[in-house]
Coordinates of C-alpha atoms in Angstrom, one line a residue:
M822 CA 0.1 -0.1 0.1
M823 CA 1.5 3.4 -1.1
K824 CA 1.6 6.0 1.9
N825 CA 1.1 9.6 1.8
F826 CA 4.3 11.5 2.6
S827 CA 2.4 14.9 2.5
G828 CA 0.5 15.4 5.9
S829 CA 2.6 13.3 8.0
P830 CA 4.1 15.0 10.6
L831 CA 7.7 14.5 10.2
H832 CA 7.2 16.2 6.2
G833 CA 5.8 19.2 8.5
N834 CA 8.3 19.4 11.0
N835 CA 10.9 19.9 7.9
N836 CA 8.9 22.5 6.0
N837 CA 9.0 24.5 9.4
Q838 CA 12.7 24.1 10.1
T839 CA 13.5 25.0 6.7
H840 CA 11.6 27.9 6.7
S841 CA 13.1 29.4 9.9
N842 CA 16.3 28.8 8.2
H843 CA 15.5 31.1 5.6
I844 CA 14.7 33.6 8.3
R845 CA 17.6 33.9 10.2
E846 CA 19.3 34.0 7.0
R847 CA 17.7 36.6 5.6
N848 CA 18.4 38.0 9.3
G849 CA 21.9 37.2 9.2
R850 CA 22.1 39.4 5.6
K851 CA 20.8 42.6 7.2
S852 CA 22.6 42.5 10.0
G853 CA 25.7 41.8 8.0
F854 CA 24.9 45.4 6.2
L855 CA 24.4 47.6 9.6
S856 CA 27.6 45.8 11.2
V857 CA 30.0 47.5 8.3
L858 CA 28.3 51.0 9.3
P859 CA 30.9 53.3 11.7
W860 CA 27.7 53.7 13.9
R861 CA 24.1 52.5 14.1
F862 CA 21.4 55.1 13.6
S863 CA 19.6 55.7 17.2
L864 CA 18.2 58.4 19.1
R865 CA 21.5 59.1 20.1
G866 CA 23.3 59.3 17.0
Y867 CA 20.5 61.4 15.8
G868 CA 21.5 64.3 18.4
F869 CA 24.9 64.0 18.3
C870 CA 24.4 65.2 14.5
M871 CA 22.4 68.0 15.4
S872 CA 24.4 69.3 18.3
A873 CA 27.9 69.5 16.0
L874 CA 24.8 71.6 13.2
F875 CA 24.4 73.9 15.7
L876 CA 28.0 74.5 17.1
F877 CA 28.8 74.9 13.2
C878 CA 26.7 77.4 12.8
F879 CA 26.9 79.6 15.9
G880 CA 30.7 79.8 15.2
S881 CA 30.1 80.9 11.3
L882 CA 27.3 83.5 13.2
F883 CA 30.2 84.2 15.4
Y884 CA 32.8 84.7 13.1
Q885 CA 30.6 87.3 11.2
L886 CA 29.6 89.2 14.0
N887 CA 33.3 89.5 15.8
G888 CA 35.3 89.7 12.1
G889 CA 37.5 86.6 12.6
P890 CA 36.9 83.3 13.7
P891 CA 37.0 82.2 17.4
K892 CA 39.8 80.6 18.7
I893 CA 38.3 77.2 18.8
L894 CA 37.4 77.4 15.1
L895 CA 41.5 78.6 14.9
D896 CA 42.4 75.0 16.6
I897 CA 40.2 72.8 14.7
R898 CA 41.7 74.1 11.5
Q899 CA 45.0 73.9 12.5
Y900 CA 44.3 70.5 14.0
L901 CA 42.6 69.4 10.0
G902 CA 45.2 71.5 8.6
S903 CA 45.6 75.2 7.1
S904 CA 44.0 74.1 3.3
T905 CA 41.0 75.6 2.5
Y906 CA 39.0 76.7 -0.7
L907 CA 40.9 79.6 -1.4
N908 CA 44.1 77.9 -1.4
D909 CA 42.8 75.3 -3.6
H910 CA 40.7 77.2 -6.4
G911 CA 41.7 80.9 -5.9
S912 CA 40.2 83.9 -4.4
I913 CA 37.9 86.2 -6.0
P914 CA 39.2 88.9 -8.0
P915 CA 39.1 91.9 -6.2
R916 CA 37.9 95.5 -7.4
V917 CA 40.9 96.6 -9.6
L918 CA 42.2 100.0 -7.6
P919 CA 45.1 102.3 -9.5
F920 CA 48.6 102.2 -8.3
P921 CA 49.2 103.4 -5.7
S922 CA 46.1 103.5 -4.4
Q923 CA 47.0 105.5 -0.9
V924 CA 48.6 109.2 -1.3
V925 CA 50.3 111.5 1.3
Y926 CA 51.2 114.9 0.6
N927 CA 52.5 116.6 3.9
R928 CA 52.5 119.8 2.6
V929 CA 55.5 122.3 3.6
G930 CA 53.8 125.8 4.2
K931 CA 54.7 128.2 1.9
C932 CA 56.3 126.2 -0.8
G933 CA 53.0 126.2 -3.1
S934 CA 50.4 123.7 -0.8
R935 CA 47.3 125.9 -1.4
T936 CA 48.0 126.1 -5.1
V937 CA 48.6 122.7 -5.4
V938 CA 44.8 121.9 -2.9
I939 CA 43.2 124.0 -5.4
L940 CA 44.3 122.1 -8.0
L941 CA 43.3 118.7 -6.4
R942 CA 40.3 119.8 -5.5
L943 CA 39.0 120.0 -9.0
L944 CA 41.2 117.4 -10.0
A945 CA 39.3 115.0 -7.0
E946 CA 36.1 115.9 -8.6
K947 CA 37.4 114.9 -12.2
H948 CA 38.8 111.1 -11.2
Q949 CA 36.5 110.6 -8.3
F950 CA 39.6 110.0 -5.9
N951 CA 38.6 110.5 -2.4
L952 CA 40.7 113.7 -1.2
I953 CA 40.5 114.6 2.6
S954 CA 42.5 118.1 3.0
S955 CA 42.9 118.7 6.9
D956 CA 42.1 122.5 7.7
I957 CA 45.0 121.6 11.1
H958 CA 47.7 124.4 9.5
N959 CA 49.8 124.9 13.3
K960 CA 50.5 121.4 14.8
T961 CA 53.0 119.4 12.8
R962 CA 54.7 117.7 15.5
L963 CA 52.4 115.3 17.1
T964 CA 52.8 112.6 20.5
K965 CA 53.5 109.0 19.8
H966 CA 49.2 108.3 20.8
E967 CA 48.5 111.1 18.2
Q968 CA 50.7 110.0 15.5
V969 CA 49.3 106.5 15.9
D970 CA 45.8 107.8 16.0
L971 CA 46.6 109.9 12.6
M972 CA 47.5 106.9 10.5
K973 CA 44.9 105.0 11.6
N974 CA 42.3 107.5 10.4
I975 CA 44.4 107.9 6.8
S976 CA 44.2 104.1 6.5
K977 CA 40.6 103.7 7.1
I978 CA 39.8 106.1 4.1
P979 CA 38.4 104.5 1.3
P980 CA 41.0 103.8 -1.7
P981 CA 41.8 105.8 -3.8
F982 CA 42.3 108.6 -1.5
L983 CA 45.1 111.4 -1.2
Y984 CA 45.7 112.9 2.2
T985 CA 47.4 116.3 2.6
R986 CA 48.2 118.3 5.5
H987 CA 50.8 120.2 7.3
V988 CA 52.3 117.7 9.4
H989 CA 56.5 116.3 9.8
F990 CA 56.9 112.9 8.3
L991 CA 55.1 110.0 9.8
N992 CA 56.4 106.4 10.1
F993 CA 53.3 104.1 9.3
S994 CA 56.0 100.8 9.1
R995 CA 56.9 101.6 12.8
F996 CA 53.4 100.6 13.8
R997 CA 52.4 97.9 11.5
I998 CA 50.3 100.3 9.6
E999 CA 50.5 100.4 5.3
E1000 CA 52.9 102.4 4.4
P1001 CA 51.1 105.0 1.6
V1002 CA 53.4 107.0 -1.0
Y1003 CA 54.5 110.5 0.1
I1004 CA 54.7 113.2 -2.6
N1005 CA 55.7 116.7 -1.1
I1006 CA 57.1 120.2 -3.2
I1007 CA 59.6 122.4 -1.7
R1008 CA 61.2 125.9 -2.3
D1009 CA 64.4 127.7 -2.0
P1010 CA 64.6 128.4 2.1
I1011 CA 65.2 131.9 1.9
N1012 CA 62.2 132.7 0.0
R1013 CA 59.6 130.5 1.9
F1014 CA 60.7 132.4 4.8
L1015 CA 60.8 135.5 3.5
S1016 CA 57.0 134.6 2.1
N1017 CA 56.4 133.1 5.6
Y1018 CA 57.3 136.5 7.1
F1019 CA 55.1 138.6 5.9
F1020 CA 51.8 136.4 5.5
R1021 CA 52.2 136.3 8.8
R1022 CA 51.8 140.0 9.0
F1023 CA 50.0 141.2 6.3
G1024 CA 48.0 138.1 4.5
D1025 CA 47.5 137.8 0.5
W1026 CA 45.9 139.3 -1.9
R1027 CA 42.8 137.4 -1.2
G1028 CA 41.5 139.9 1.5
E1029 CA 42.7 143.3 3.4
Q1030 CA 41.9 141.3 6.7
N1031 CA 43.4 138.3 6.2
H1032 CA 46.4 138.5 8.4
L1033 CA 44.5 140.0 11.4
I1034 CA 42.3 136.8 11.3
R1035 CA 45.5 134.2 11.2
T1036 CA 47.2 136.3 13.7
P1037 CA 44.8 138.5 15.8
G1038 CA 47.1 138.5 19.1
M1039 CA 50.7 140.3 17.2
K1040 CA 50.8 143.5 18.4
D1041 CA 51.5 146.4 15.6
D1042 CA 55.5 146.9 16.6
E1043 CA 55.8 143.2 15.9
R1044 CA 53.6 143.1 12.4
Y1045 CA 55.7 146.3 11.4
L1046 CA 59.1 145.3 12.5
D1047 CA 62.0 145.5 10.1
I1048 CA 63.3 142.3 8.5
N1049 CA 66.9 143.6 8.7
V1050 CA 66.4 144.4 12.1
C1051 CA 64.8 140.7 12.8
I1052 CA 68.2 139.1 11.1
L1053 CA 70.7 141.0 12.6
E1054 CA 69.4 141.1 15.8
N1055 CA 68.8 137.5 16.6
Y1056 CA 65.0 138.0 16.7
P1057 CA 63.9 134.6 17.4
E1058 CA 61.3 134.2 14.4
C1059 CA 64.3 135.0 12.4
S1060 CA 66.9 132.2 14.1
N1061 CA 67.3 129.0 14.8
P1062 CA 65.4 126.7 15.4
R1063 CA 62.8 128.6 13.6
V1064 CA 64.3 128.9 10.5
F1065 CA 65.1 125.1 10.6
Y1066 CA 61.6 124.6 8.6
I1067 CA 61.8 122.6 5.8
I1068 CA 64.2 119.4 6.5
P1069 CA 62.0 118.7 10.2
Y1070 CA 58.8 117.6 7.5
F1071 CA 61.0 114.8 5.9
C1072 CA 63.0 113.5 8.5
G1073 CA 60.0 112.8 10.8
Q1074 CA 59.1 113.2 14.6
H1075 CA 61.7 112.1 16.3
P1076 CA 62.8 115.3 18.6
Q1077 CA 66.3 115.7 17.0
C1078 CA 64.3 116.4 13.8
R1079 CA 64.0 119.9 15.0
E1080 CA 67.4 120.3 16.0
P1081 CA 69.5 121.4 12.9
G1082 CA 72.7 119.3 12.1
V1083 CA 73.8 116.6 10.4
W1084 CA 72.0 114.1 12.0
A1085 CA 68.4 115.3 10.8
L1086 CA 69.9 116.6 7.1
E1087 CA 70.9 112.7 6.6
R1088 CA 67.4 111.3 7.7
A1089 CA 65.3 113.6 5.9
K1090 CA 67.6 112.4 3.0
Q1091 CA 67.1 109.3 3.9
N1092 CA 63.1 109.3 4.2
V1093 CA 62.9 111.0 0.7
M1094 CA 64.8 108.4 -0.8
E1095 CA 63.0 105.2 0.8
N1096 CA 59.2 106.7 1.0
Y1097 CA 58.6 109.5 -1.3
L1098 CA 57.7 109.2 -5.2
I1099 CA 58.6 112.8 -5.9
V1100 CA 59.8 115.7 -4.6
G1101 CA 59.5 118.5 -6.8
I1102 CA 60.9 122.2 -6.1
L1103 CA 58.7 125.3 -6.6
E1104 CA 60.7 127.2 -8.8
E1105 CA 59.8 124.5 -11.6
L1106 CA 55.9 123.9 -10.8
E1107 CA 55.1 123.4 -14.5
D1108 CA 57.6 120.3 -14.5
V1109 CA 56.4 119.3 -11.5
L1110 CA 52.9 119.1 -12.2
L1111 CA 53.8 117.0 -15.5
M1112 CA 55.9 114.2 -13.3
L1113 CA 53.0 114.1 -11.4
E1114 CA 50.7 113.8 -14.2
R1115 CA 53.1 110.6 -15.4
L1116 CA 53.7 109.2 -12.5
L1117 CA 50.1 109.5 -10.7
P1118 CA 47.7 109.6 -14.1
H1119 CA 44.5 108.5 -11.7
Y1120 CA 45.6 111.5 -10.0
F1121 CA 47.1 114.2 -11.8
A1122 CA 45.7 113.8 -15.4
G1123 CA 44.8 116.5 -17.1
V1124 CA 46.4 119.1 -13.9
L1125 CA 48.7 121.4 -16.4
N1126 CA 45.7 121.8 -18.8
I1127 CA 43.7 123.2 -15.4
Y1128 CA 46.6 125.2 -14.5
K1129 CA 46.9 126.9 -17.3
S1130 CA 43.4 127.5 -17.5
P1131 CA 41.9 131.3 -17.5
E1132 CA 39.3 130.7 -14.4
Y1133 CA 42.2 128.5 -12.5
K1134 CA 44.2 131.6 -12.8
K1135 CA 41.6 133.8 -11.2
L1136 CA 42.0 132.0 -8.3
G1137 CA 45.7 131.0 -8.0
N1138 CA 46.2 134.8 -8.3
M1139 CA 44.7 135.9 -5.3
T1140 CA 46.8 133.7 -2.9
G1141 CA 50.3 135.7 -3.5
T1142 CA 51.5 137.3 -0.2
V1143 CA 51.6 140.9 0.1
R1144 CA 54.1 143.7 0.7
K1145 CA 56.9 141.3 0.5
H1146 CA 60.3 142.4 -0.1
T1147 CA 64.1 141.5 0.0
P1148 CA 66.2 141.8 3.1
S1149 CA 69.7 143.7 2.9
L1150 CA 72.9 142.0 1.4
E1151 CA 74.1 141.6 5.4
A1152 CA 70.8 140.6 7.0
L1153 CA 70.9 138.0 3.4
K1154 CA 74.6 136.5 4.1
V1155 CA 73.5 135.9 8.2
L1156 CA 70.8 134.1 7.1
Y1157 CA 72.0 132.4 4.7
H1158 CA 74.4 130.9 7.1
R1159 CA 71.8 130.4 9.4
M1160 CA 70.3 128.0 6.6
R1161 CA 73.1 126.3 5.5
Y1162 CA 71.2 122.6 6.6
E1163 CA 68.3 124.0 4.6
Y1164 CA 70.3 124.6 1.5
D1165 CA 72.0 121.5 1.6
F1166 CA 68.9 119.6 1.9
Y1167 CA 67.1 121.5 -0.8
N1168 CA 70.2 121.2 -3.3
F1169 CA 69.9 117.8 -2.7
I1170 CA 65.9 117.7 -3.7
R1171 CA 66.9 119.6 -6.7
D1172 CA 69.7 117.6 -8.0
Q1173 CA 67.4 113.9 -7.0
F1174 CA 64.3 116.2 -9.2
H1175 CA 66.4 117.2 -12.2
L1176 CA 67.8 113.4 -12.6
M1177 CA 64.2 111.8 -12.2
K1178 CA 63.3 114.2 -15.2
R1179 CA 66.1 113.2 -17.5
K1180 CA 65.2 109.5 -16.5
I1181 CA 62.1 110.3 -18.2
G1182 CA 63.1 112.5 -20.9
L1183 CA 61.8 115.7 -19.8
K1184 CA 63.2 118.7 -20.9
S1185 CA 63.4 121.7 -18.4
T1186 CA 63.6 125.0 -19.8
A1187 CA 64.4 126.6 -15.5
K1188 CA 67.1 128.1 -14.8
P1189 CA 69.6 126.5 -12.2
P1190 CA 69.7 128.3 -9.2
A1191 CA 72.2 129.5 -7.1
Y1192 CA 74.4 127.0 -5.0
A1193 CA 76.3 129.4 -2.3
P1194 CA 76.8 132.4 -0.4
A1195 CA 79.2 133.5 -3.6
F1196 CA 76.4 134.3 -5.8
L1197 CA 74.8 136.9 -3.4
R1198 CA 75.5 140.6 -5.0
D1199 CA 73.8 144.1 -4.5
L1200 CA 70.3 144.2 -4.7
A1201 CA 70.0 147.2 -7.2
L1202 CA 68.9 144.4 -9.9
R1203 CA 66.4 144.2 -12.1
T1204 CA 63.1 142.3 -10.9
P1205 CA 62.3 138.9 -12.3
Q1206 CA 59.3 138.3 -13.9
P1207 CA 56.8 136.8 -11.2
L1208 CA 55.2 133.1 -12.1
D1209 CA 51.6 132.7 -11.5
E1210 CA 51.7 130.5 -8.5
D1211 CA 50.6 131.1 -4.9
E1212 CA 53.7 133.1 -3.7
E1213 CA 54.3 135.1 -6.5
L1214 CA 53.7 138.8 -6.6
D1215 CA 52.5 141.2 -9.3
S1216 CA 55.4 142.8 -10.8
D1217 CA 54.9 146.0 -8.9
L1218 CA 56.1 144.0 -5.7
E1219 CA 59.7 142.9 -5.3
D1220 CA 60.2 139.1 -5.8
A1221 CA 63.0 137.5 -3.5
N1222 CA 64.5 135.9 -6.4
S1223 CA 66.5 139.2 -7.0
W1224 CA 69.4 138.2 -4.5
L1225 CA 70.5 134.7 -6.4
V1226 CA 72.6 135.2 -9.3
H1227 CA 71.9 132.5 -11.8
P1228 CA 75.4 131.7 -13.7

């Protein structure tokens, strides 16, 4: 008799056992897949991920609000390495600025600075650069704290900018502040002294009462003091250190820069060679403007056209010093001796300026000035035609250049 095995208990047990084996095999495959993951998905793991994301977002917010990364992010970066996306892919190209885009004109008093400032105001509007012209005229020497404050304020001006003020040279690099490019103009030391002497007393063509506003406390006996008496009788205004005036603008803020001598002279020359793009001389002002136009076209392009225009001459002719006249030959000799360091520096600047003109290929039409006291002579000479700039007078006034003989 044939037996039916399909419903036997033994066969049923085998089926159950086989089904259980398949289930265990599937579970085993699942657990094997999860076992290769670094961590299992769980509530604890989810919390860890959210905490890390929160810390990252908080650190980024702190970075933006505080202007820099917190120390913990710096530590993490140091641990992970200094390579960044910008290192690997390059930075975003910045806005292209002209070079140089930071210029300081620490203008020397009575060296045509008002002429240049008038031109700069017109040029700033034309070329769209920031011109900051300080109205402080009587504080050229600063304390260390004042120096740092001024240099920080200058460095915060949006470039391109040109900052100008009557102030002695500031050493930005000494205080680890980015150094700007310096420019300046000087003039014959005795001519500068004479212009300042009479300007303080009688002002300029801008107004008859201009001098009273500038020196309201000056008494009449001082205002009308004969310049020969001032020089020959050794008044403070006509003696050192008052006549030691130009060199400190280039020497700097060191106390020894205000003492007439070789140290201040050599320090000033060194600063000119290392920090100044150009130092021109007022006697060749048109050449100076042409040089500035070539060296700094983004500031001075078209400056000669403006300078020679009739509209500008109406402004420039109002800034000439009035009642200026030349002292006696004896007084000039004394004054020249007191200014021997000033003339050494002036000759150095003139030679450097002429060398720069030759390198650029600029031919000068200016007459060379005198070099030594031997060129002094009697004052009964024809007064040369004055220049159209802020320190010269009309032809009916005697010009201080008459005491120099041009070889």
